[in-house]
CSV table of N, CA, C and O in Angstrom, one decimal:
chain,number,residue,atom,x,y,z
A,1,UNK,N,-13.5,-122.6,-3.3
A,1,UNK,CA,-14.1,-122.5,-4.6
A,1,UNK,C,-13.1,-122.0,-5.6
A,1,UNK,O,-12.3,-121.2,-5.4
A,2,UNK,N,-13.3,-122.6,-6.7
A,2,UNK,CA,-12.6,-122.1,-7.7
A,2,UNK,C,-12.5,-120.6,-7.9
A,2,UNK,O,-13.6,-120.1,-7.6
A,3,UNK,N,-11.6,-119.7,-8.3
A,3,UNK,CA,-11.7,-118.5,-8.6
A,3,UNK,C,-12.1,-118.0,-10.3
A,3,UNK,O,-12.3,-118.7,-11.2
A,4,UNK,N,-12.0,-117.1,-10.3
A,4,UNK,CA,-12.3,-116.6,-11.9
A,4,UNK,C,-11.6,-117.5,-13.2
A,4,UNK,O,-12.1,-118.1,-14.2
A,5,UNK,N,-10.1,-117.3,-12.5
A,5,UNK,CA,-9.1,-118.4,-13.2
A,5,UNK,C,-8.9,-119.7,-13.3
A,5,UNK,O,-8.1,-120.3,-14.1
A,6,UNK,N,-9.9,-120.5,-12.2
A,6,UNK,CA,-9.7,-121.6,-12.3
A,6,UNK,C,-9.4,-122.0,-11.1
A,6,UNK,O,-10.0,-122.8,-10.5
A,7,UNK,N,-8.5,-121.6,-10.6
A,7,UNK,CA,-7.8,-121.8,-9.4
A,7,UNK,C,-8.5,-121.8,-8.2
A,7,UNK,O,-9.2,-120.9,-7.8
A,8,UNK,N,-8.2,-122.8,-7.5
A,8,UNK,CA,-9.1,-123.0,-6.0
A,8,UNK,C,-8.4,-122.5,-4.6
A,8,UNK,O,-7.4,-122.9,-4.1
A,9,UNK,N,-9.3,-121.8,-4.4
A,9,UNK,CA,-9.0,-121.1,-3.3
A,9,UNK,C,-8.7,-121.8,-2.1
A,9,UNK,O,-9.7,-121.7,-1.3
A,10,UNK,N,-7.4,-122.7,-1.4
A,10,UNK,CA,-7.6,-123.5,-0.7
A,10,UNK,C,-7.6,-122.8,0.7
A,10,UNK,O,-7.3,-123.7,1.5
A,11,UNK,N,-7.7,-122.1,1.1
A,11,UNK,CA,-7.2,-121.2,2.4
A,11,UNK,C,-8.6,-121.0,3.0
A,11,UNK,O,-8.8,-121.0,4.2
A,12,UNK,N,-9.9,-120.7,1.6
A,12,UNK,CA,-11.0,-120.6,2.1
A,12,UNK,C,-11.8,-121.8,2.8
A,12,UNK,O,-12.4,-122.0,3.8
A,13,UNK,N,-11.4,-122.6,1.3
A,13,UNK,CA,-12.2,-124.1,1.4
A,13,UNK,C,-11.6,-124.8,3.1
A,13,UNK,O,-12.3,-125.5,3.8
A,14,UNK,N,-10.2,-124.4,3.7
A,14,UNK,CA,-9.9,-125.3,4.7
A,14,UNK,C,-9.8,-124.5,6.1
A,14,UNK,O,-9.2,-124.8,7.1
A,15,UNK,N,-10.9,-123.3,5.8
A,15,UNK,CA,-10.5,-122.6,7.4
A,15,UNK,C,-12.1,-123.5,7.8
A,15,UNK,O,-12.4,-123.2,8.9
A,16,UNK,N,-12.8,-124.3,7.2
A,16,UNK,CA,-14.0,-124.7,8.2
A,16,UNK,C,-13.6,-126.3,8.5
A,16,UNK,O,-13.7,-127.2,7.8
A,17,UNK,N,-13.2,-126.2,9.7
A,17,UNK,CA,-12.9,-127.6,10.8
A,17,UNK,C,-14.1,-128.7,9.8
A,17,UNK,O,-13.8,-129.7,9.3
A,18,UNK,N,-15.6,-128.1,9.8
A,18,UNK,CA,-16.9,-129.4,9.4
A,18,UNK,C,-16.6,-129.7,8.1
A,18,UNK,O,-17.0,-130.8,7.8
A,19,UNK,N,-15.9,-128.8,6.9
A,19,UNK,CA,-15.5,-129.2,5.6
A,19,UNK,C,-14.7,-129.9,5.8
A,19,UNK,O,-15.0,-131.0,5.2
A,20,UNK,N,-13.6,-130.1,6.2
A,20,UNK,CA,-12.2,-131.1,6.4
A,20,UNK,C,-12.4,-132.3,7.6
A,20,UNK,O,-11.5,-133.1,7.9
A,21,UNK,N,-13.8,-132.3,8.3
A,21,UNK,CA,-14.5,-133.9,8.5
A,21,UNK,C,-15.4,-134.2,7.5
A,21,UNK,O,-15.7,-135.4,7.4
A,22,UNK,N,-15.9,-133.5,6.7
A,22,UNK,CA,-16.7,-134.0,5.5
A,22,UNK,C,-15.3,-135.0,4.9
A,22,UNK,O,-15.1,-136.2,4.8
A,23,UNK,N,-14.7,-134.1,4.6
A,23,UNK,CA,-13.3,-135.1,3.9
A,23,UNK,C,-13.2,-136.5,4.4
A,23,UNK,O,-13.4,-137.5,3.7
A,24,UNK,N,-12.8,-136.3,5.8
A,24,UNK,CA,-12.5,-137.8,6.7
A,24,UNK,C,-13.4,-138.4,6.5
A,24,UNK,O,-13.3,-139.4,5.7
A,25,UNK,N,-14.3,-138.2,6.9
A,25,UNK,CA,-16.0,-139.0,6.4
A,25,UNK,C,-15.6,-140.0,5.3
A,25,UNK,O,-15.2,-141.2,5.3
A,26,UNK,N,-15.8,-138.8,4.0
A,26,UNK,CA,-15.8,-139.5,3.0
A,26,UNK,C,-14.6,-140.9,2.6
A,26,UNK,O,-14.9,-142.0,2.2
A,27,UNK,N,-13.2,-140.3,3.1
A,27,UNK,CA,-12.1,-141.2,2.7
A,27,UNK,C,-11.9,-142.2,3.3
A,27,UNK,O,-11.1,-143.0,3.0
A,28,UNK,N,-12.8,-142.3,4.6
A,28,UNK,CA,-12.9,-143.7,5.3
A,28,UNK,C,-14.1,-144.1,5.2
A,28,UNK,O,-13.9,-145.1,5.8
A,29,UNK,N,-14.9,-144.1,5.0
A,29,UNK,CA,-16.2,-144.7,4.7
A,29,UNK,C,-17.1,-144.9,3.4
A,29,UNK,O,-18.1,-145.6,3.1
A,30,UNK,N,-16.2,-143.9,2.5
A,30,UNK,CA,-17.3,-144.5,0.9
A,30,UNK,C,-16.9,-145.6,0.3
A,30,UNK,O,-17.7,-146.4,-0.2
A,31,UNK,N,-15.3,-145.9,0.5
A,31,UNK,CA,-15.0,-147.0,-0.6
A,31,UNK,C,-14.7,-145.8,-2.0
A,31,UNK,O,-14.3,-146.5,-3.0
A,32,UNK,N,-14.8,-145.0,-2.2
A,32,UNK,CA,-15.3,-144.3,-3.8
A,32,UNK,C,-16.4,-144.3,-4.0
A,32,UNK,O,-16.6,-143.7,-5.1
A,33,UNK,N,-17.9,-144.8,-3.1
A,33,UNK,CA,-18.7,-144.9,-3.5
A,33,UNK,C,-19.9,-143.9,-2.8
A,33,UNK,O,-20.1,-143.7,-1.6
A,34,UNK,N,-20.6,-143.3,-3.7
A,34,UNK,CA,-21.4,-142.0,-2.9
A,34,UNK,C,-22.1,-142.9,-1.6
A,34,UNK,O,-22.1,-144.1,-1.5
A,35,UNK,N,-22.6,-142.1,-0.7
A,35,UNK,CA,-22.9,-142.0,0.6
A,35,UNK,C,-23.9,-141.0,0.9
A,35,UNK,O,-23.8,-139.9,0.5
A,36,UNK,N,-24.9,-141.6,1.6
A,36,UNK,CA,-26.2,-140.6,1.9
A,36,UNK,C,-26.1,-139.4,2.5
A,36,UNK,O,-25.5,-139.1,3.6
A,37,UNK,N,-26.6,-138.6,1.8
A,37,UNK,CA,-26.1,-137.1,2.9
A,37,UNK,C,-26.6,-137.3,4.4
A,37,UNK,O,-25.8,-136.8,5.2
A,38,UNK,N,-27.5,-137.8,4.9
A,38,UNK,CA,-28.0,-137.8,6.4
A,38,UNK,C,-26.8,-139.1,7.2
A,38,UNK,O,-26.4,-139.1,8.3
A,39,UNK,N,-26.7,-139.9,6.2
A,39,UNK,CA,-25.7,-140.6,7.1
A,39,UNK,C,-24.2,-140.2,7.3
A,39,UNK,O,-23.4,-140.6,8.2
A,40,UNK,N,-23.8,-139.2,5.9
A,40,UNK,CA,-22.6,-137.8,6.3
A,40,UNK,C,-22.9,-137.6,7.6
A,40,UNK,O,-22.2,-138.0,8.6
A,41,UNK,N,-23.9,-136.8,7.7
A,41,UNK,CA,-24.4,-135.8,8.4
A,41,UNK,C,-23.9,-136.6,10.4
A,41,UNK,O,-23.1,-136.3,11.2
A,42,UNK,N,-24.6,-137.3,10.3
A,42,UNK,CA,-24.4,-138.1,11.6
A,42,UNK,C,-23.0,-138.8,11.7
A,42,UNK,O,-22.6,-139.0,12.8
A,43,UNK,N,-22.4,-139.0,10.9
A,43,UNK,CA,-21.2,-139.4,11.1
A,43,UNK,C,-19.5,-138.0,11.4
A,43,UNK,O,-18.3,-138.1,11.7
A,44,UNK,N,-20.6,-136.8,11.0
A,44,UNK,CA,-19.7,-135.6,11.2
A,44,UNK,C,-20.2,-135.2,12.4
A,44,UNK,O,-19.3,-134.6,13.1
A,45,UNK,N,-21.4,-135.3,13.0
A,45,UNK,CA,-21.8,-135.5,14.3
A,45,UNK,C,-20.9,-135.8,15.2
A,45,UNK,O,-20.3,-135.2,16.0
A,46,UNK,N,-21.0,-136.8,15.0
A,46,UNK,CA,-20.2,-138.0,16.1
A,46,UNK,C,-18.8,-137.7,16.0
A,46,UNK,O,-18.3,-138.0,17.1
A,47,UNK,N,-18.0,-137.2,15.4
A,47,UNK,CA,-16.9,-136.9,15.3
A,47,UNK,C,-16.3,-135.4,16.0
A,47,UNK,O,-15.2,-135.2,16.4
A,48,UNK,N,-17.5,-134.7,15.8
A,48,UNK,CA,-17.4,-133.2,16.2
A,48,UNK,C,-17.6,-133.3,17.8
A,48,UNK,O,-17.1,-132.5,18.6
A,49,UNK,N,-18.4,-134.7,18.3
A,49,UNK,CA,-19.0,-134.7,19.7
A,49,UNK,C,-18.0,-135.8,19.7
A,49,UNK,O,-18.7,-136.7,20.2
A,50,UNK,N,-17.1,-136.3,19.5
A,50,UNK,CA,-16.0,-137.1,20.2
A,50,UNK,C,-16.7,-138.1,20.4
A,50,UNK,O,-16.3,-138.4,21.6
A,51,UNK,N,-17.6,-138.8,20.1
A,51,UNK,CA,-18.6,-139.8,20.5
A,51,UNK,C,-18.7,-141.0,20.0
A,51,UNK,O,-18.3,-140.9,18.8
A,52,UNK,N,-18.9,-142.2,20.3
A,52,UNK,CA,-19.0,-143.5,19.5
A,52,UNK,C,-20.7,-144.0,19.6
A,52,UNK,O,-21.4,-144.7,18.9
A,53,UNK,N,-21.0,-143.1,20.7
A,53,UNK,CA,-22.3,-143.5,21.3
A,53,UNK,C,-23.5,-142.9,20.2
A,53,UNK,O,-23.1,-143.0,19.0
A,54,UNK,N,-24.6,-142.5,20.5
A,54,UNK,CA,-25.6,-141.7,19.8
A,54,UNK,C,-25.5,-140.7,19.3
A,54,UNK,O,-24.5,-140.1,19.8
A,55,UNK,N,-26.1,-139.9,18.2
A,55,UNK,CA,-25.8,-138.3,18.3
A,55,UNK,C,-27.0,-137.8,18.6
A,55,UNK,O,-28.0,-138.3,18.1
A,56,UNK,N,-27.0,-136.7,19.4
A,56,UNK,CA,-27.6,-135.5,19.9
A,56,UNK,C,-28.1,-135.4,18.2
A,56,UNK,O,-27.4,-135.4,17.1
A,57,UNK,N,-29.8,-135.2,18.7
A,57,UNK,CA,-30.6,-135.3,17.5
A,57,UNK,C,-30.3,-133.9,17.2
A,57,UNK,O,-29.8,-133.9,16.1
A,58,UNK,N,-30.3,-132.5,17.5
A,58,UNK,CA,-30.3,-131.0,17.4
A,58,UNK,C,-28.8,-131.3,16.3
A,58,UNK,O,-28.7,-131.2,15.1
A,59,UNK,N,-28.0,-131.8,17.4
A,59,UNK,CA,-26.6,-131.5,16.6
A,59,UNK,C,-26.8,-131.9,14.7
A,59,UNK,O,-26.8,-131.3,13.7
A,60,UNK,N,-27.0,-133.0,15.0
A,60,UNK,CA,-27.1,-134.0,13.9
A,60,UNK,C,-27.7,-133.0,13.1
A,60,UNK,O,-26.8,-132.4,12.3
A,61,UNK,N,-28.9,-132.5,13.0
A,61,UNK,CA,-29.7,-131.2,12.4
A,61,UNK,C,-28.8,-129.9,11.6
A,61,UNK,O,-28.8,-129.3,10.6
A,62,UNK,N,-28.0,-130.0,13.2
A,62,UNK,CA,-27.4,-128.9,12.5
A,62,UNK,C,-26.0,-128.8,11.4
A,62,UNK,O,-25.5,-127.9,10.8
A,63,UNK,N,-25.5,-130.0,11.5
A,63,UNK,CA,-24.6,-130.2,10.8
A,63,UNK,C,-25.3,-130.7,9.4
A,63,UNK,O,-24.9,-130.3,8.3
A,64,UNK,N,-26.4,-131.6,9.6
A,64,UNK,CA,-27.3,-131.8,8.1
A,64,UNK,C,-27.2,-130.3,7.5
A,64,UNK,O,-26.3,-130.1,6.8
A,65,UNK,N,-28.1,-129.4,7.8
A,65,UNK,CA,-28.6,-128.2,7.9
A,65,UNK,C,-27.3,-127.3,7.1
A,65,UNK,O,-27.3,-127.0,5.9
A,66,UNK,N,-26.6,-127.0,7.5
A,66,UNK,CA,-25.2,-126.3,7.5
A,66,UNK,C,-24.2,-126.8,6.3
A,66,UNK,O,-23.5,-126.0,5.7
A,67,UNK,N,-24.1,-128.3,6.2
A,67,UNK,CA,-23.3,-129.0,5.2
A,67,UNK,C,-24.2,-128.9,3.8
A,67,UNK,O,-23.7,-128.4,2.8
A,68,UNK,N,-25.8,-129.5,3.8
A,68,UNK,CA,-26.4,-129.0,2.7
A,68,UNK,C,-26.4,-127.7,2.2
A,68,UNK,O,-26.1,-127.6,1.0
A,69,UNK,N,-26.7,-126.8,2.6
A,69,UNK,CA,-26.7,-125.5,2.5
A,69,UNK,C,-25.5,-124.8,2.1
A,69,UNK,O,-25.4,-124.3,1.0
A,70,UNK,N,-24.6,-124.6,3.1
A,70,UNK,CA,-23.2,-124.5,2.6
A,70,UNK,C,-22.2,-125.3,2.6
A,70,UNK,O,-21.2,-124.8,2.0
A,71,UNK,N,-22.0,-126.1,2.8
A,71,UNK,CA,-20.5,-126.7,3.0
A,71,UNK,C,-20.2,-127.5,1.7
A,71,UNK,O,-19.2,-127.4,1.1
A,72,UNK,N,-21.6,-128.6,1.4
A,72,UNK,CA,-21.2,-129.4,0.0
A,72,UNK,C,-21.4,-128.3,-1.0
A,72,UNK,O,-20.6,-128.1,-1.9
A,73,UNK,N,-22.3,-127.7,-0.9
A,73,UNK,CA,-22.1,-126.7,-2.6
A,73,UNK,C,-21.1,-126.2,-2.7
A,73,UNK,O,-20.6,-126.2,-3.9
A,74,UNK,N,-20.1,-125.5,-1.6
A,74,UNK,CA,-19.0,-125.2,-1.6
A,74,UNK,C,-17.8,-126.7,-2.4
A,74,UNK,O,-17.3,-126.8,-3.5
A,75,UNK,N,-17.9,-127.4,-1.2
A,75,UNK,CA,-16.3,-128.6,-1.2
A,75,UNK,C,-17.3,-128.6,-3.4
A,75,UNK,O,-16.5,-128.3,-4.3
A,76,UNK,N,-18.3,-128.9,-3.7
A,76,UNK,CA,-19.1,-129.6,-5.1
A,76,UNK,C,-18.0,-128.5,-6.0
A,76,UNK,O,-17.1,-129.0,-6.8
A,77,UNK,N,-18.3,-127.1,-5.7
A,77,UNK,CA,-18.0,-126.7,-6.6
A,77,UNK,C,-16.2,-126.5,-7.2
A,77,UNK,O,-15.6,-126.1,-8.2
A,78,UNK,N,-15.8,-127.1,-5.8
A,78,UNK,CA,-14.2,-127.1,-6.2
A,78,UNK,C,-13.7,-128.3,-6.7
A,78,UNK,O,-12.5,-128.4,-6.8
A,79,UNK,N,-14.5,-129.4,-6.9
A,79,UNK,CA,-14.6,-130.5,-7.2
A,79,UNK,C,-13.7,-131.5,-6.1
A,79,UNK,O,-12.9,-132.4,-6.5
A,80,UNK,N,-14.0,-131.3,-5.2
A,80,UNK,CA,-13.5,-131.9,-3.5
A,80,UNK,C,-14.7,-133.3,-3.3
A,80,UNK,O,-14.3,-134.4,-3.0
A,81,UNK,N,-16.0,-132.9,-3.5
A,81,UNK,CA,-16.5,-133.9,-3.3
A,81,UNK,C,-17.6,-133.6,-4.7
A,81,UNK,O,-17.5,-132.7,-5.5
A,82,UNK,N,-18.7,-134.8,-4.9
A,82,UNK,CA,-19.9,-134.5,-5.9
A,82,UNK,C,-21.2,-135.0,-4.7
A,82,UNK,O,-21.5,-135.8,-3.9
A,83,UNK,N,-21.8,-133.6,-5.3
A,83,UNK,CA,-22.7,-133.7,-4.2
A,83,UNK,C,-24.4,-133.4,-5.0
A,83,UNK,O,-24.8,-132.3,-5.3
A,84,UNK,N,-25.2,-134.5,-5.1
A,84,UNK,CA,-26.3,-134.2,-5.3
A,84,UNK,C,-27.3,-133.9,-3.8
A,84,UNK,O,-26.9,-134.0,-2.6
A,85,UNK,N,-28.6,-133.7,-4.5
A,85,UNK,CA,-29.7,-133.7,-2.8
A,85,UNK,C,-29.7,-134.9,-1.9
A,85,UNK,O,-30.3,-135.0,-0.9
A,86,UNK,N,-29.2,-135.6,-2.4
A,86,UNK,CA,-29.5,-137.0,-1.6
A,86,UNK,C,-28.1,-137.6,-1.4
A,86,UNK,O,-27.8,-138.1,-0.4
A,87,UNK,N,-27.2,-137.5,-2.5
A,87,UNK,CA,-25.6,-138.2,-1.7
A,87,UNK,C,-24.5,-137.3,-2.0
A,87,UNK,O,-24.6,-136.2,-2.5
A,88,UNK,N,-23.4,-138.0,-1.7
A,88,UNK,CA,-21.9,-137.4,-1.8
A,88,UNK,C,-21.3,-138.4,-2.0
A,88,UNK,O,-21.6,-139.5,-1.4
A,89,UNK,N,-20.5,-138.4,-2.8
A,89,UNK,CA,-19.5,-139.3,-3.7
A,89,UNK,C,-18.0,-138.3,-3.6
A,89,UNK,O,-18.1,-137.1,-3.7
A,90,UNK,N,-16.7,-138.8,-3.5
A,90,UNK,CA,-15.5,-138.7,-3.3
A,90,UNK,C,-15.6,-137.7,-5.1
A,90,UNK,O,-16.3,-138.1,-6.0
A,91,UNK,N,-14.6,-136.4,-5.2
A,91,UNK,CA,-14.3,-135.6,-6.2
A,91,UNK,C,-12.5,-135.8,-6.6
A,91,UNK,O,-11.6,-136.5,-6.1
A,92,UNK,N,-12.6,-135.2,-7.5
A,92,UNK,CA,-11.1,-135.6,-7.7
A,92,UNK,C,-10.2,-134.9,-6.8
A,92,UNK,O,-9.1,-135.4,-6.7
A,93,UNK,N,-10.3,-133.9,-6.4
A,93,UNK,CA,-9.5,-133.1,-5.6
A,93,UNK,C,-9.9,-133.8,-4.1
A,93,UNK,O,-9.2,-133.2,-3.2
A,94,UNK,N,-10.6,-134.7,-3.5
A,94,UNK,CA,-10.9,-134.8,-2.0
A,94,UNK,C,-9.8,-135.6,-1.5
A,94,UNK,O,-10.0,-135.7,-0.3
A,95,UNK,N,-8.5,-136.4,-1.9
A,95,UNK,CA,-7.7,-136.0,-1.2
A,95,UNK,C,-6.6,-135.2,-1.0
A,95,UNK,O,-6.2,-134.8,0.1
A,96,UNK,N,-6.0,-134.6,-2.6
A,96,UNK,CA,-5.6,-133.1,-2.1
A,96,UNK,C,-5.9,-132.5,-0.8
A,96,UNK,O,-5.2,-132.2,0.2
A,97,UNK,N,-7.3,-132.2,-0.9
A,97,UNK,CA,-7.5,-131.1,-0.2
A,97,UNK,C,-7.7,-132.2,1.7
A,97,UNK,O,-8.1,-131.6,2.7
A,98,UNK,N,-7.5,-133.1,1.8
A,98,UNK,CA,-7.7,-133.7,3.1
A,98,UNK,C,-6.5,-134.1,3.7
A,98,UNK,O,-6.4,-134.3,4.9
A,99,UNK,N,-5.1,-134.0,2.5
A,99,UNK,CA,-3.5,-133.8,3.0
A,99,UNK,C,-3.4,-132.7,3.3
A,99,UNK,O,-2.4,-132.5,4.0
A,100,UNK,N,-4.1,-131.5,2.9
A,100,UNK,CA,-3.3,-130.1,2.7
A,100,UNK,C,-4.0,-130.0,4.2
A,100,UNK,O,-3.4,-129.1,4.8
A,101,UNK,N,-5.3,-130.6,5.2
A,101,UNK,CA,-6.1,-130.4,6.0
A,101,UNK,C,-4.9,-130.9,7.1
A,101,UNK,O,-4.5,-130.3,8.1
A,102,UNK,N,-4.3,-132.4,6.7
A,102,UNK,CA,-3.7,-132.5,8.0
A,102,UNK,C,-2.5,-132.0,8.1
A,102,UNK,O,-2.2,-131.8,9.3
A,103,UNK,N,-1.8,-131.8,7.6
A,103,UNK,CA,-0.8,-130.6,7.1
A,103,UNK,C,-0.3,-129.2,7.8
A,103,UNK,O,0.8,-128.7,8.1
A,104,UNK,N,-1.6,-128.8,7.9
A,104,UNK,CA,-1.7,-127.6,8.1
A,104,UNK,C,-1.4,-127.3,10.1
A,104,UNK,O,-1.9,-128.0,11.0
A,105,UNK,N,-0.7,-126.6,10.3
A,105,UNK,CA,-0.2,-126.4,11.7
A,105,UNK,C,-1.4,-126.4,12.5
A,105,UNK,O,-2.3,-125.7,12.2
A,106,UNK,N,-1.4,-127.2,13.5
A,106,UNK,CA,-2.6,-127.0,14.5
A,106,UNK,C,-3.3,-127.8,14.3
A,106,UNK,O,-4.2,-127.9,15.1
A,107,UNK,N,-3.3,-128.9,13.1
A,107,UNK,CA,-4.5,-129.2,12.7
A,107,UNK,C,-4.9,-130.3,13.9
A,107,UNK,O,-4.1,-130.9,14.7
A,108,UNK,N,-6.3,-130.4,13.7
A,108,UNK,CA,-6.5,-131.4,14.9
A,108,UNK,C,-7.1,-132.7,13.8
A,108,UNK,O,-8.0,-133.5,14.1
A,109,UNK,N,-6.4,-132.6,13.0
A,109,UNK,CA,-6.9,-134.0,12.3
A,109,UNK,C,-5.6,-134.7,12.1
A,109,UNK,O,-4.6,-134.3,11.5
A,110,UNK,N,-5.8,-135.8,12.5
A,110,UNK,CA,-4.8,-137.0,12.9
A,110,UNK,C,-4.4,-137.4,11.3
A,110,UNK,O,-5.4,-137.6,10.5
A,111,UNK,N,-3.1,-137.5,10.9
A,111,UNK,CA,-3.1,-138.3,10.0
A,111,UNK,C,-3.6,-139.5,9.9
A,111,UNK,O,-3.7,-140.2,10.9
A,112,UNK,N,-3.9,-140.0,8.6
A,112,UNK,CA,-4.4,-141.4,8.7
A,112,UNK,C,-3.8,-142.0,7.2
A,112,UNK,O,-4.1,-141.2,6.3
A,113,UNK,N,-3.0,-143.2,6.9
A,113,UNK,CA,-2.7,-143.5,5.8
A,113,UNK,C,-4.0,-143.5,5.1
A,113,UNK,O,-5.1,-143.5,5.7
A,114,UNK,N,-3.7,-143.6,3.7
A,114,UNK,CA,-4.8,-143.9,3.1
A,114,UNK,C,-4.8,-144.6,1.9
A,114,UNK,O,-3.6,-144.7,1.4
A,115,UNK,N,-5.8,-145.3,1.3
A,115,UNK,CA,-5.7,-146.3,0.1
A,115,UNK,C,-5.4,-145.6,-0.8
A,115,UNK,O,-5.5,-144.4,-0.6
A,116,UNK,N,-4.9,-146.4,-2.1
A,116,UNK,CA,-4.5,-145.9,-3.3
A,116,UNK,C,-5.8,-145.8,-4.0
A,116,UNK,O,-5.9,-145.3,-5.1
């Protein structure tokens, strides 16, 4: 989240693993173009459960649940993603903040080139 000054706090925004797959989500699958929050939601699912197959309806829930609530108001308000009640659309900072994710020591997010 941005701070008083403006300045975004990136240390906060990238200690949650589910904010920096909202990222991946978005950079491979919108095009630039918003995306339904429930079809986020299952596609951070399946990523979290290493899965190609179904998602565990509970899971799916709870990542809906958790990303609505906290995660996009958060990534909205640093301008990472735009997020109304119904979709998410790519912010100007969402790949900043999705290099600074794989970047980061440990990270378990695989680089992936990305479009211009």
């Amino acid at each position: 989240m941005p701070s008083s000054d403006g300045t975004i706090e990136w240390g906060d925004l990238l200690s949650s693993r589910r904010r920096v797959l909202i990222s991946l989500v978005l950079i491979e699958s919108s095009d630039g173009e918003p995306i339904d929050v429930g079809e986020l939601a299952t596609e951070v699912a399946r990523l979290e459960s290493q899965t190609s197959g179904p998602v565990d309806k509970d899971h799916r829930q709870s990542v809906y649940t958790t990303s609505t609530q906290y995660h996009l108001p958060k990534l909205d308000a640093a301008n990472i993603v735009s997020y109304d009640a119904t979709t998410v659309a790519p912010g100007e900072n969402l790949r900043r903040f999705y290099s600074l994710a794989v970047l980061l020591p440990g990270s378990e997010i695989e680089s992936r080139p990305l479009s211009p």
